[in-house]
Amino acid sequence: MKRLAKIPTSGFYPLKFNVGAISCGIKKNGSLDLSAITSTSDCSAAGMFTSNIFKAAPVQVDQASLEKNQGRNYRSVLVNSGCANAVTGRTGLKDAETMSALASAETGGNSMCMSTGVIGQLLPMEKIEAGVPKLFKNLGSEHNDWMQLAKGIMTTDTFPKLVSKQIKINNNTYNIAGVAKGAGMISPKMATLLGIVCTDAPVHPEALKSALKSSVDSSFNAITIDGDMSTNDTILALANGAAGGSEITSTSPEFATLRTALAEVCSDLAQLVVRDGEGATKFITIDVNGASSPESAYKIAKSVANSPLVKTAMFGKDANWGRILCAIGYAGEQVDPAKTSVTFVPTDGSVPLKLLVNGEPQQVDEERAAEILNLPDLHIQVELAIGEGSSRVWTCDFSHEYVSINGDYRS
Amino acid sequence: MKRLAKIPTSGFYPLKFNVGAISCGIKKNGSLDLSAITSTSDCSAAGMFTSNIFKAAPVQVDQASLEKNQGRNYRSVLVNSGCANAVTGRTGLKDAETMSALASAETGGNSMCMSTGVIGQLLPMEKIEAGVPKLFKNLGSEHNDWMQLAKGIMTTDTFPKLVSKQIKINNNTYNIAGVAKGAGMISPKMATLLGIVCTDAPVHPEALKSALKSSVDSSFNAITIDGDMSTNDTILALANGAAGGSEITSTSPEFATLRTALAEVCSDLAQLVVRDGEGATKFITIDVNGASSPESAYKIAKSVANSPLVKTAMFGKDANWGRILCAIGYAGEQVDPAKTSVTFVPTDGSVPLKLLVNGEPQQVDEERAAEILNLPDLHIQVELAIGEGSSRVWTCDFSHEYVSINGDYRS
């Protein structure tokens, strides 16, 4: 779905952040593989990390760092692609600590690190150590520098994911910019969902953490490509306050505005990750309404989104509401078959196609269904009519290419 | 994996059971689509049914029948393939009741029915009604009759699944024969896992229910093709006591022998279903040992078995232990990364290949890994070393063909 990728040509970039990427030789093909995000003034920092038990070394090191420093005085994040530094034992932990230390030596203050790529291989530290001075000399604050950063963290991604936004709070103008990488959720070859969002708003670390958590819940946690959760998944936020104004805490009246803006940036990034899902040909929005609770709606939506049979049906343009129903039925949540309705909402704005109404299958016009399923964006609406719980999840289809990409021998 | 299908040329068939199948025109291509299992003496009966909330009409009718009759005095089961009679509302329920009544009219006693095929379409009852007299005139007790039955219940299955076994209890010889159909777990096109096991041992209905439940837990519930659970999944057991001897109850000393034999028949049938998984090229056994409990071991094994990334890696013959580890890590169960080991056990009896030992990745000989992954049967062993819980699950890989079969437009 590269044709539907939104690659910006300009943006609103936060003040006093310098970013960029170089190639230091981790990836064999010579593409960008070492990136940095730096701030010339101290940042509040927050992170959301994978819940996988097998946490990669950089995840462990960043979590410990944020706790120890209480999210204060961060100046940089060093990111490599091509090697995930996951399941690498004690040496891997030491290497991740070294990455953070190398960044700190360049910028002062505290630093974090991120890695994405092959699992079970040690980082080529000599290449990273040699690359760092060159990298930090090549950073900048222009659009092209942010594009370099977005490209530098890519693995099987087919396009860079960069989103930015400007908001006004009181009389201050703040910029928020974020990058992400995704593709197949995990693989030993090309692991991980990574995201970094930066702002020049002044935000207290606790408020940043709270805003990031709710933003990630409604964005990165609402997408699924293959249901697999990586060892390295990490979303970081940095706020340096360079645009002035008084500090935003979680009780400030301005907090909601900031949180909404952060959620929008995360949501846009997360959707770009789905559009770039490995082998994806369809972008699918699944809405579940009328569930017994939002959590229940979320579980049902995820069950539909993760069903290989639903995903292959969407790839095959088959108006297979039976498969959708099955996935609702085995989600283990409260559902009343006689009250359940399923509708295809065409993304071109034309009349919705009802497939099931209050448990009764409808006479489906297969030609009309084929028209809707030919659109690259699909929207499935499930109405359970038993409560007030709603949830929206984004996913993509399963294609031949998904199998090819993920069946390929590591090389 | 048709080449590894075990199609028997003879068997041990239970006395006084007559079975068979005809074509009555439900399937457009004229293949067998209406089947019956009958006994000339009254049977104890038991059933295990899908836990999907959207239960097909025959599931609802059979469950009600077994409860009402307390599993006694059954004489027949009528099965159609080509139409699942699922999500068909009140008409569907009436049609399923009619199917059971048609069978009862032929054999006397109580009857059940099963359906598999397209979801959301009504049964062509006139074809079934016209076919029933012809079908019941064509039943027999020979090997060929059982093969006809096994073929008659097929949908996307590529080979018939028939297993039989003889056991001795005290001085009596008992026969147990079963048929099953599977392919993709569900689809509106070709739904469902169905199984029927018959024996001429005399078994009390409660004992039959208990033996069937434990047999299904260790067989049909231990397989997964795509993780989807059908609206129609049903396993039935019939015992007519025609081979004599005193009735086996759940407190008889003979009960364990019967239960073990039933479990073996179910296990063989379940493995045949996996071998015939849609597009499958690999048969994969996943053992999880040393978990905190059997339930925990089962959840972890299922998490690995259902991971699309593990399944595509096995298709691609990639020694991707990182993906296996990830799936263990997000199962939500108790795991200690530093104690976890993962091994490929070659199914040709050669030396096992250790991938991860106590959390430390091993230097993997990729040539050796490629040899093992070239075998059609794979065996993944996970040792958690934190408890005594064990579980074995069977699955197959995800191939291009899986996507093709399930992406095809219904037709």
XYZ file of N, CA, C and O in Angstrom, chain B residues 72-228:
628
model
N -29.243 -41.559 25.862
C -29.712 -42.951 25.738
C -30.545 -43.185 24.470
O -31.196 -42.290 23.964
N -30.484 -44.460 24.011
C -31.378 -44.945 22.949
C -31.185 -44.257 21.601
O -32.148 -43.995 20.894
N -29.949 -43.995 21.252
C -29.680 -43.413 19.935
C -29.504 -44.525 18.918
O -28.948 -45.579 19.208
N -29.997 -44.260 17.690
C -29.886 -45.236 16.613
C -29.172 -44.684 15.379
O -28.751 -45.462 14.525
N -29.068 -43.355 15.255
C -28.466 -42.850 14.014
C -28.008 -41.393 14.103
O -28.451 -40.630 14.955
N -27.105 -41.069 13.167
C -26.664 -39.688 12.961
C -26.699 -39.430 11.460
O -26.176 -40.224 10.677
N -27.356 -38.340 11.074
C -27.423 -37.948 9.659
C -26.509 -36.734 9.462
O -26.610 -35.757 10.210
N -25.621 -36.807 8.475
C -24.622 -35.745 8.265
C -24.688 -35.249 6.827
O -24.708 -36.058 5.897
N -24.712 -33.925 6.664
C -24.559 -33.414 5.302
C -23.309 -32.552 5.205
O -22.906 -31.905 6.169
N -22.682 -32.560 4.057
C -21.587 -31.630 3.776
C -22.023 -30.711 2.633
O -22.938 -31.039 1.881
N -21.380 -29.526 2.550
C -21.737 -28.579 1.492
C -22.523 -27.377 1.986
O -22.567 -26.349 1.317
N -23.144 -27.505 3.161
C -23.897 -26.398 3.755
C -23.870 -26.574 5.265
O -24.230 -27.631 5.775
N -23.423 -25.535 5.985
C -23.191 -25.668 7.431
C -24.447 -25.449 8.268
O -24.428 -25.690 9.470
N -25.514 -24.987 7.668
C -26.714 -24.632 8.431
C -26.342 -23.824 9.673
O -26.796 -24.101 10.778
N -25.517 -22.805 9.458
C -25.060 -21.938 10.559
C -25.502 -20.513 10.293
O -25.480 -20.066 9.143
N -25.895 -19.812 11.356
C -26.444 -18.460 11.251
C -27.614 -18.465 10.269
O -27.671 -17.698 9.311
N -28.538 -19.348 10.514
C -29.692 -19.518 9.628
C -30.996 -19.303 10.384
O -32.075 -19.643 9.867
N -30.892 -18.773 11.611
C -32.093 -18.374 12.347
C -33.052 -19.523 12.652
O -32.652 -20.683 12.755
N -34.320 -19.176 12.790
C -35.329 -20.164 13.193
C -35.537 -21.253 12.143
O -35.736 -22.416 12.459
N -35.456 -20.864 10.854
C -35.620 -21.872 9.796
C -34.527 -22.934 9.903
O -34.784 -24.129 9.746
N -33.311 -22.488 10.194
C -32.191 -23.411 10.326
C -32.408 -24.412 11.449
O -32.107 -25.607 11.305
N -32.926 -23.923 12.578
C -33.202 -24.824 13.711
C -34.245 -25.861 13.317
O -34.110 -27.056 13.613
N -35.293 -25.413 12.642
C -36.346 -26.330 12.198
C -35.755 -27.376 11.230
O -36.068 -28.562 11.317
N -34.888 -26.924 10.336
C -34.280 -27.841 9.366
C -33.422 -28.898 10.068
O -33.446 -30.080 9.693
N -32.652 -28.485 11.061
C -31.819 -29.452 11.790
C -32.700 -30.458 12.526
O -32.409 -31.666 12.542
N -33.780 -29.957 13.116
C -34.715 -30.888 13.780
C -35.318 -31.870 12.772
O -35.467 -33.060 13.062
N -35.623 -31.374 11.583
C -36.157 -32.251 10.533
C -35.143 -33.327 10.152
O -35.498 -34.496 9.961
N -33.853 -32.923 10.043
C -32.811 -33.914 9.698
C -32.787 -35.046 10.727
O -32.758 -36.233 10.363
N -32.802 -34.688 12.014
C -32.804 -35.721 13.049
C -34.059 -36.578 12.957
O -33.999 -37.816 13.101
N -35.194 -35.946 12.704
C -36.452 -36.685 12.620
C -36.468 -37.643 11.425
O -36.972 -38.771 11.518
N -35.898 -37.202 10.309
C -35.822 -38.065 9.121
C -35.011 -39.327 9.432
O -35.385 -40.446 9.039
N -33.904 -39.152 10.153
C -33.064 -40.296 10.519
C -33.813 -41.214 11.481
O -33.806 -42.449 11.322
N -34.479 -40.624 12.463
C -35.236 -41.432 13.425
C -36.333 -42.238 12.739
O -36.602 -43.386 13.097
N -36.962 -41.615 11.758
C -38.030 -42.318 11.028
C -37.487 -43.557 10.328
O -38.176 -44.566 10.170
N -36.221 -43.517 9.924
C -35.608 -44.656 9.230
C -35.165 -45.748 10.195
O -35.234 -46.933 9.881
N -34.631 -45.322 11.364
C -33.966 -46.300 12.241
C -34.697 -46.557 13.539
O -34.334 -47.481 14.274
N -35.717 -45.750 13.841
C -36.277 -45.798 15.183
C -35.292 -45.176 16.159
O -34.179 -44.801 15.776
N -35.675 -45.038 17.414
C -34.776 -44.487 18.429
C -34.507 -43.006 18.234
O -35.138 -42.347 17.403
N -33.555 -42.503 19.012
C -33.182 -41.097 18.891
C -32.094 -40.926 17.837
O -31.344 -41.862 17.555
N -32.024 -39.690 17.299
C -31.026 -39.414 16.259
C -30.416 -38.035 16.439
O -31.001 -37.171 17.086
N -29.245 -37.873 15.849
C -28.625 -36.551 15.817
C -28.282 -36.188 14.378
O -28.429 -37.003 13.458
N -27.822 -34.944 14.185
C -27.465 -34.492 12.843
C -26.221 -33.622 12.919
O -25.879 -33.082 13.960
N -25.509 -33.524 11.802
C -24.323 -32.668 11.700
C -24.327 -32.034 10.323
O -24.780 -32.665 9.349
N -23.799 -30.826 10.241
C -23.704 -30.143 8.955
C -22.349 -29.452 8.847
O -21.812 -28.967 9.839
N -21.817 -29.380 7.633
C -20.557 -28.674 7.392
C -20.564 -28.110 5.987
O -21.015 -28.782 5.061
N -20.102 -26.882 5.851
C -20.084 -26.260 4.532
C -20.260 -24.756 4.640
O -19.758 -24.144 5.586
N -20.989 -24.158 3.710
C -21.154 -22.709 3.653
C -21.967 -22.204 4.842
O -22.979 -22.815 5.211
N -21.539 -21.108 5.461
C -22.292 -20.459 6.536
C -23.305 -19.489 5.943
O -23.060 -18.878 4.904
N -24.456 -19.369 6.597
C -25.412 -18.333 6.222
C -26.348 -18.712 5.088
O -27.067 -17.875 4.562
N -26.325 -19.966 4.695
C -27.262 -20.427 3.669
C -28.154 -21.500 4.260
O -27.717 -22.313 5.061
N -29.405 -21.512 3.822
C -30.344 -22.530 4.296
C -30.065 -23.870 3.628
O -29.610 -23.923 2.476
N -30.325 -24.950 4.348
C -30.170 -26.293 3.777
C -31.188 -26.489 2.647
O -32.349 -26.096 2.786
N -30.788 -27.163 1.559
C -31.752 -27.518 0.507
C -32.525 -28.753 0.991
O -32.188 -29.893 0.648
N -33.569 -28.519 1.812
C -34.226 -29.628 2.512
C -34.885 -30.625 1.559
O -34.958 -31.818 1.853
N -35.354 -30.109 0.408
C -36.020 -31.041 -0.532
C -35.024 -32.087 -1.041
O -35.346 -33.265 -1.192
N -33.767 -31.651 -1.260
C -32.733 -32.593 -1.717
C -32.414 -33.611 -0.615
O -32.212 -34.798 -0.886
N -32.335 -33.115 0.614
C -32.031 -34.018 1.728
C -33.175 -35.011 1.937
O -32.958 -36.223 2.090
N -34.392 -34.497 1.922
C -35.562 -35.380 2.105
C -35.640 -36.442 1.017
O -35.952 -37.603 1.274
N -35.323 -36.038 -0.203
C -35.343 -37.003 -1.316
C -34.197 -38.003 -1.183
O -34.331 -39.174 -1.573
N -33.076 -37.555 -0.627
C -31.900 -38.416 -0.557
C -31.945 -39.444 0.562
O -31.350 -40.525 0.443
N -32.649 -39.124 1.651
C -32.590 -39.979 2.842
C -32.983 -41.440 2.585
O -32.238 -42.357 2.964
N -34.123 -41.719 1.919
C -34.488 -43.134 1.704
C -33.426 -43.884 0.905
O -33.064 -45.011 1.236
N -32.895 -43.210 -0.122
C -31.848 -43.809 -0.955
C -30.596 -44.091 -0.098
O -30.002 -45.172 -0.173
N -30.233 -43.124 0.714
C -29.047 -43.269 1.584
C -29.177 -44.468 2.511
O -28.275 -45.316 2.600
N -30.324 -44.563 3.184
C -30.467 -45.608 4.206
C -30.573 -47.000 3.592
O -30.378 -47.994 4.275
N -30.885 -47.064 2.302
C -30.862 -48.368 1.610
C -29.454 -48.771 1.226
O -29.211 -49.914 0.872
N -28.536 -47.808 1.279
C -27.175 -48.047 0.782
C -26.134 -48.223 1.876
O -24.946 -48.119 1.593
N -26.568 -48.454 3.102
C -25.597 -48.554 4.193
C -25.037 -49.956 4.308
O -25.648 -50.925 3.855
N -23.867 -50.080 4.924
C -23.269 -51.386 5.126
C -22.250 -51.342 6.240
O -21.990 -50.280 6.825
N -21.652 -52.475 6.537
C -20.747 -52.566 7.685
C -19.324 -52.929 7.268
O -18.476 -53.220 8.099
N -19.063 -52.901 5.959
C -17.735 -53.279 5.460
C -16.793 -52.078 5.434
O -17.219 -50.931 5.543
N -15.515 -52.395 5.206
C -14.507 -51.335 5.097
C -14.918 -50.263 4.080
O -14.795 -49.056 4.344
N -15.414 -50.703 2.944
C -15.785 -49.736 1.904
C -16.905 -48.804 2.336
O -16.968 -47.648 1.911
N -17.814 -49.320 3.166
C -18.893 -48.470 3.666
C -18.338 -47.380 4.584
O -18.749 -46.223 4.514
N -17.363 -47.763 5.430
C -16.749 -46.766 6.317
C -15.947 -45.741 5.513
O -15.915 -44.563 5.848
N -15.314 -46.203 4.445
C -14.585 -45.256 3.581
C -15.559 -44.270 2.921
O -15.256 -43.079 2.807
N -16.716 -44.797 2.502
C -17.732 -43.908 1.911
C -18.150 -42.848 2.923
O -18.278 -41.671 2.579
N -18.369 -43.275 4.157
C -18.737 -42.336 5.214
C -17.651 -41.271 5.392
O -17.935 -40.058 5.436
N -16.396 -41.723 5.467
C -15.276 -40.783 5.662
C -15.212 -39.781 4.513
O -14.901 -38.596 4.710
N -15.525 -40.250 3.308
C -15.512 -39.352 2.137
C -16.736 -38.434 2.133
O -16.656 -37.280 1.707
N -17.853 -38.961 2.605
C -19.111 -38.210 2.541
C -19.126 -36.962 3.398
O -19.862 -36.015 3.111
N -18.288 -36.944 4.458
C -18.300 -35.766 5.337
C -17.212 -34.758 4.968
O -17.085 -33.710 5.605
N -16.413 -35.034 3.930
C -15.314 -34.136 3.542
C -15.810 -32.814 2.937
O -16.860 -32.770 2.309
N -15.035 -31.763 3.131
C -15.278 -30.510 2.380
C -13.999 -30.160 1.610
O -13.781 -30.703 0.539
N -13.139 -29.253 2.174
C -11.858 -28.999 1.484
C -10.808 -30.048 1.824
O -9.671 -29.947 1.371
N -11.148 -31.030 2.618
C -10.232 -32.133 2.923
C -9.732 -32.748 1.611
O -10.493 -32.890 0.661
N -8.456 -33.131 1.600
C -7.935 -33.745 0.381
C -7.865 -35.269 0.480
O -7.576 -35.936 -0.509
N -8.082 -35.818 1.685
C -8.137 -37.281 1.810
C -9.087 -37.665 2.942
O -9.261 -36.899 3.899
N -9.741 -38.847 2.838
C -10.655 -39.282 3.900
C -9.881 -39.678 5.159
O -8.758 -40.174 5.065
N -10.488 -39.439 6.318
C -9.817 -39.696 7.599
C -10.601 -40.748 8.366
O -11.675 -40.476 8.900
N -10.057 -41.956 8.401
C -10.708 -43.110 9.013
C -9.677 -43.844 9.856
O -8.589 -44.139 9.376
N -10.017 -44.086 11.119
C -9.107 -44.768 12.033
C -9.902 -45.827 12.788
O -11.050 -45.590 13.174
N -9.320 -47.029 12.977
C -10.017 -48.027 13.792
C -9.022 -48.788 14.641
O -7.808 -48.712 14.424
N -9.550 -49.522 15.592
C -8.703 -50.104 16.627
C -9.477 -51.208 17.320
O -10.705 -51.130 17.447
N -8.771 -52.248 17.744
C -9.414 -53.323 18.484
C -8.783 -53.414 19.868
O -7.560 -53.313 20.004
N -9.609 -53.577 20.880
C -9.069 -53.757 22.231
C -9.742 -54.956 22.899
O -10.837 -55.365 22.503
N -9.052 -55.491 23.906
C -9.630 -56.573 24.695
C -9.867 -56.077 26.099
O -8.991 -55.462 26.716
N -11.055 -56.285 26.571
C -11.358 -55.972 27.973
C -11.942 -57.244 28.575
O -12.933 -57.777 28.068
N -11.296 -57.769 29.621
C -11.622 -59.093 30.163
C -11.554 -60.084 28.999
O -10.531 -60.168 28.339
N -12.614 -60.810 28.710
C -12.525 -61.754 27.592
C -13.221 -61.263 26.337
O -13.409 -62.006 25.386
N -13.614 -59.985 26.356
C -14.345 -59.459 25.214
C -13.443 -58.656 24.290
O -12.565 -57.924 24.734
N -13.678 -58.784 22.996
C -12.969 -57.999 21.997
C -13.897 -56.883 21.530
O -15.041 -57.151 21.136
N -13.403 -55.658 21.603
C -14.209 -54.524 21.172
C -13.539 -53.795 20.018
O -12.322 -53.689 19.958
N -14.371 -53.292 19.120
C -13.887 -52.509 17.985
C -14.257 -51.043 18.177
O -15.343 -50.724 18.670
N -13.340 -50.170 17.783
C -13.612 -48.730 17.826
C -13.226 -48.161 16.470
O -12.098 -48.369 16.009
N -14.149 -47.471 15.823
C -13.832 -46.858 14.525
C -14.312 -45.419 14.536
O -15.357 -45.102 15.101
N -13.526 -44.555 13.921
C -13.903 -43.147 13.885
C -13.565 -42.505 12.562
O -12.646 -42.932 11.854
N -14.330 -41.493 12.210
C -14.048 -40.693 11.020
C -13.993 -39.224 11.452
O -14.571 -38.843 12.464
N -13.289 -38.411 10.675
C -13.224 -36.981 10.971
C -13.038 -36.208 9.683
O -12.645 -36.770 8.649
N -13.335 -34.926 9.732
C -13.023 -34.026 8.623
C -12.554 -32.700 9.220
O -12.908 -32.348 10.348
N -11.712 -32.019 8.449
C -11.167 -30.806 9.035
C -10.854 -29.763 8.009
O -11.709 -29.017 7.608
N -9.606 -29.732 7.556
C -9.073 -28.686 6.685
C -9.057 -27.387 7.458
O -8.891 -27.397 8.668
N -9.180 -26.236 6.805
C -9.168 -24.972 7.553
C -10.227 -25.068 8.627
O -11.304 -25.610 8.404
N -9.896 -24.546 9.833
C -10.789 -24.756 10.971
C -12.185 -24.275 10.674
O -13.159 -24.926 10.954
N -12.280 -23.111 10.137
C -13.598 -22.639 9.762
C -13.478 -21.880 8.475
O -12.426 -21.423 8.106
N -14.545 -21.747 7.827
C -14.693 -20.784 6.754
C -16.122 -20.858 6.323
O -16.752 -21.906 6.414
N -16.662 -19.758 5.868
C -18.052 -19.775 5.416
C -18.196 -20.761 4.273
O -19.270 -21.283 4.018
N -17.088 -20.995 3.570
C -17.155 -21.903 2.442
C -17.196 -23.341 2.933
O -18.063 -24.112 2.552
N -16.262 -23.698 3.730
C -16.054 -25.095 4.092
C -15.781 -25.164 5.578
O -14.638 -25.237 6.002
N -16.805 -25.148 6.336
C -16.602 -25.003 7.769
C -16.141 -26.291 8.422
O -16.285 -27.368 7.873
N -15.569 -26.173 9.590
C -15.774 -27.137 10.636
C -14.887 -28.342 10.776
O -14.506 -29.005 9.824
N -14.681 -28.663 12.026
C -14.127 -29.944 12.436
C -15.280 -30.840 12.869
O -16.033 -30.495 13.778
N -15.425 -31.981 12.200
C -16.432 -32.967 12.617
C -15.740 -34.298 12.892
O -14.806 -34.666 12.198
N -16.213 -34.997 13.908
C -15.692 -36.331 14.181
C -16.781 -37.210 14.763
O -17.659 -36.727 15.487
N -16.759 -38.480 14.419
C -17.723 -39.430 14.985
C -16.960 -40.707 15.293
O -16.274 -41.245 14.415
N -17.069 -41.169 16.536
C -16.378 -42.390 16.934
C -17.424 -43.391 17.426
O -18.287 -43.057 18.243
N -17.372 -44.626 16.897
C -18.359 -45.660 17.241
C -17.662 -46.871 17.850
O -16.576 -47.248 17.408
N -18.291 -47.465 18.827
C -17.741 -48.700 19.386
C -18.866 -49.682 19.715
O -20.006 -49.267 19.977
N -18.504 -50.969 19.683
C -19.480 -51.993 20.059
C -19.314 -52.422 21.519
O -19.891 -53.414 21.958
N -18.503 -51.643 22.260
C -18.426 -51.907 23.706
C -19.691 -51.372 24.377
O -20.300 -50.429 23.889
N -20.078 -51.975 25.505
C -21.235 -51.476 26.247
C -20.781 -50.402 27.228
O -20.045 -50.697 28.158
N -21.184 -49.172 26.996
C -20.687 -48.074 27.828
C -21.864 -47.242 28.329
O -22.732 -46.840 27.550
N -21.868 -46.989 29.618
C -22.895 -46.121 30.202
C -22.732 -44.702 29.633
O -21.605 -44.242 29.432
N -23.845 -44.007 29.355
C -23.749 -42.664 28.758
C -22.829 -41.710 29.529
O -22.053 -40.969 28.921
N -22.868 -41.761 30.857
C -22.010 -40.851 31.629
C -20.538 -41.185 31.444
O -19.687 -40.301 31.347
N -20.235 -42.478 31.403
C -18.849 -42.913 31.199
C -18.375 -42.540 29.796
O -17.223 -42.129 29.600
N -19.277 -42.677 28.819
C -18.926 -42.320 27.439
C -18.621 -40.830 27.350
O -17.653 -40.418 26.706
N -19.421 -40.035 28.012
C -19.236 -38.577 28.009
C -17.896 -38.214 28.640
O -17.131 -37.398 28.106
N -17.604 -38.850 29.764
C -16.355 -38.562 30.467
C -15.144 -38.993 29.639
O -14.151 -38.255 29.519
N -15.212 -40.185 29.029
C -14.095 -40.667 28.206
C -13.923 -39.791 26.970
O -12.798 -39.484 26.558
N -15.050 -39.373 26.380
C -14.965 -38.527 25.183
C -14.347 -37.179 25.528
O -13.499 -36.665 24.797
N -14.744 -36.619 26.653
C -14.220 -35.308 27.038
C -12.698 -35.355 27.194
O -11.977 -34.527 26.636
N -12.203 -36.354 27.931
C -10.741 -36.386 28.121
C -10.026 -36.728 26.818
O -8.931 -36.233 26.560
N -10.660 -37.547 25.977
C -10.050 -37.875 24.680
C -9.956 -36.642 23.789
O -8.944 -36.422 23.117
N -11.001 -35.848 23.759
C -11.018 -34.659 22.897
C -10.027 -33.614 23.411
O -9.342 -32.949 22.637
N -9.915 -33.503 24.751
C -8.961 -32.541 25.319
C -7.535 -32.834 24.871
O -6.762 -31.919 24.614
N -7.185 -34.114 24.783
C -5.805 -34.447 24.415
C -5.630 -34.680 22.912
O -4.548 -35.068 22.483
N -6.670 -34.455 22.140
C -6.543 -34.704 20.694
C -7.065 -33.515 19.888
O -6.293 -32.655 19.493
N -8.376 -33.441 19.692
C -8.915 -32.372 18.853
C -8.692 -30.988 19.462
O -8.523 -30.008 18.742
N -8.683 -30.908 20.778
C -8.401 -29.612 21.407
C -6.913 -29.303 21.444
O -6.516 -28.225 21.872
N -6.075 -30.240 21.038
C -4.626 -30.008 21.036
C -4.101 -29.726 19.634
O -2.908 -29.714 19.408
N -5.021 -29.523 18.685
C -4.561 -29.182 17.338
C -5.033 -27.781 17.001
O -6.046 -27.305 17.505
N -4.260 -27.139 16.150
C -4.666 -25.819 15.704
C -4.115 -25.621 14.309
O -2.965 -25.940 14.039
N -4.963 -25.164 13.425
C -4.483 -24.874 12.076
C -4.355 -23.378 11.903
O -3.305 -22.861 11.601
N -5.393 -22.654 12.202
C -5.290 -21.206 12.108
C -5.819 -20.506 13.356
O -5.917 -19.290 13.381
N -6.128 -21.280 14.405
C -6.566 -20.651 15.646
C -8.033 -20.267 15.634
O -8.572 -19.875 16.652
N -8.670 -20.373 14.474
C -10.074 -20.018 14.392
C -10.936 -21.196 14.818
O -10.595 -22.352 14.570
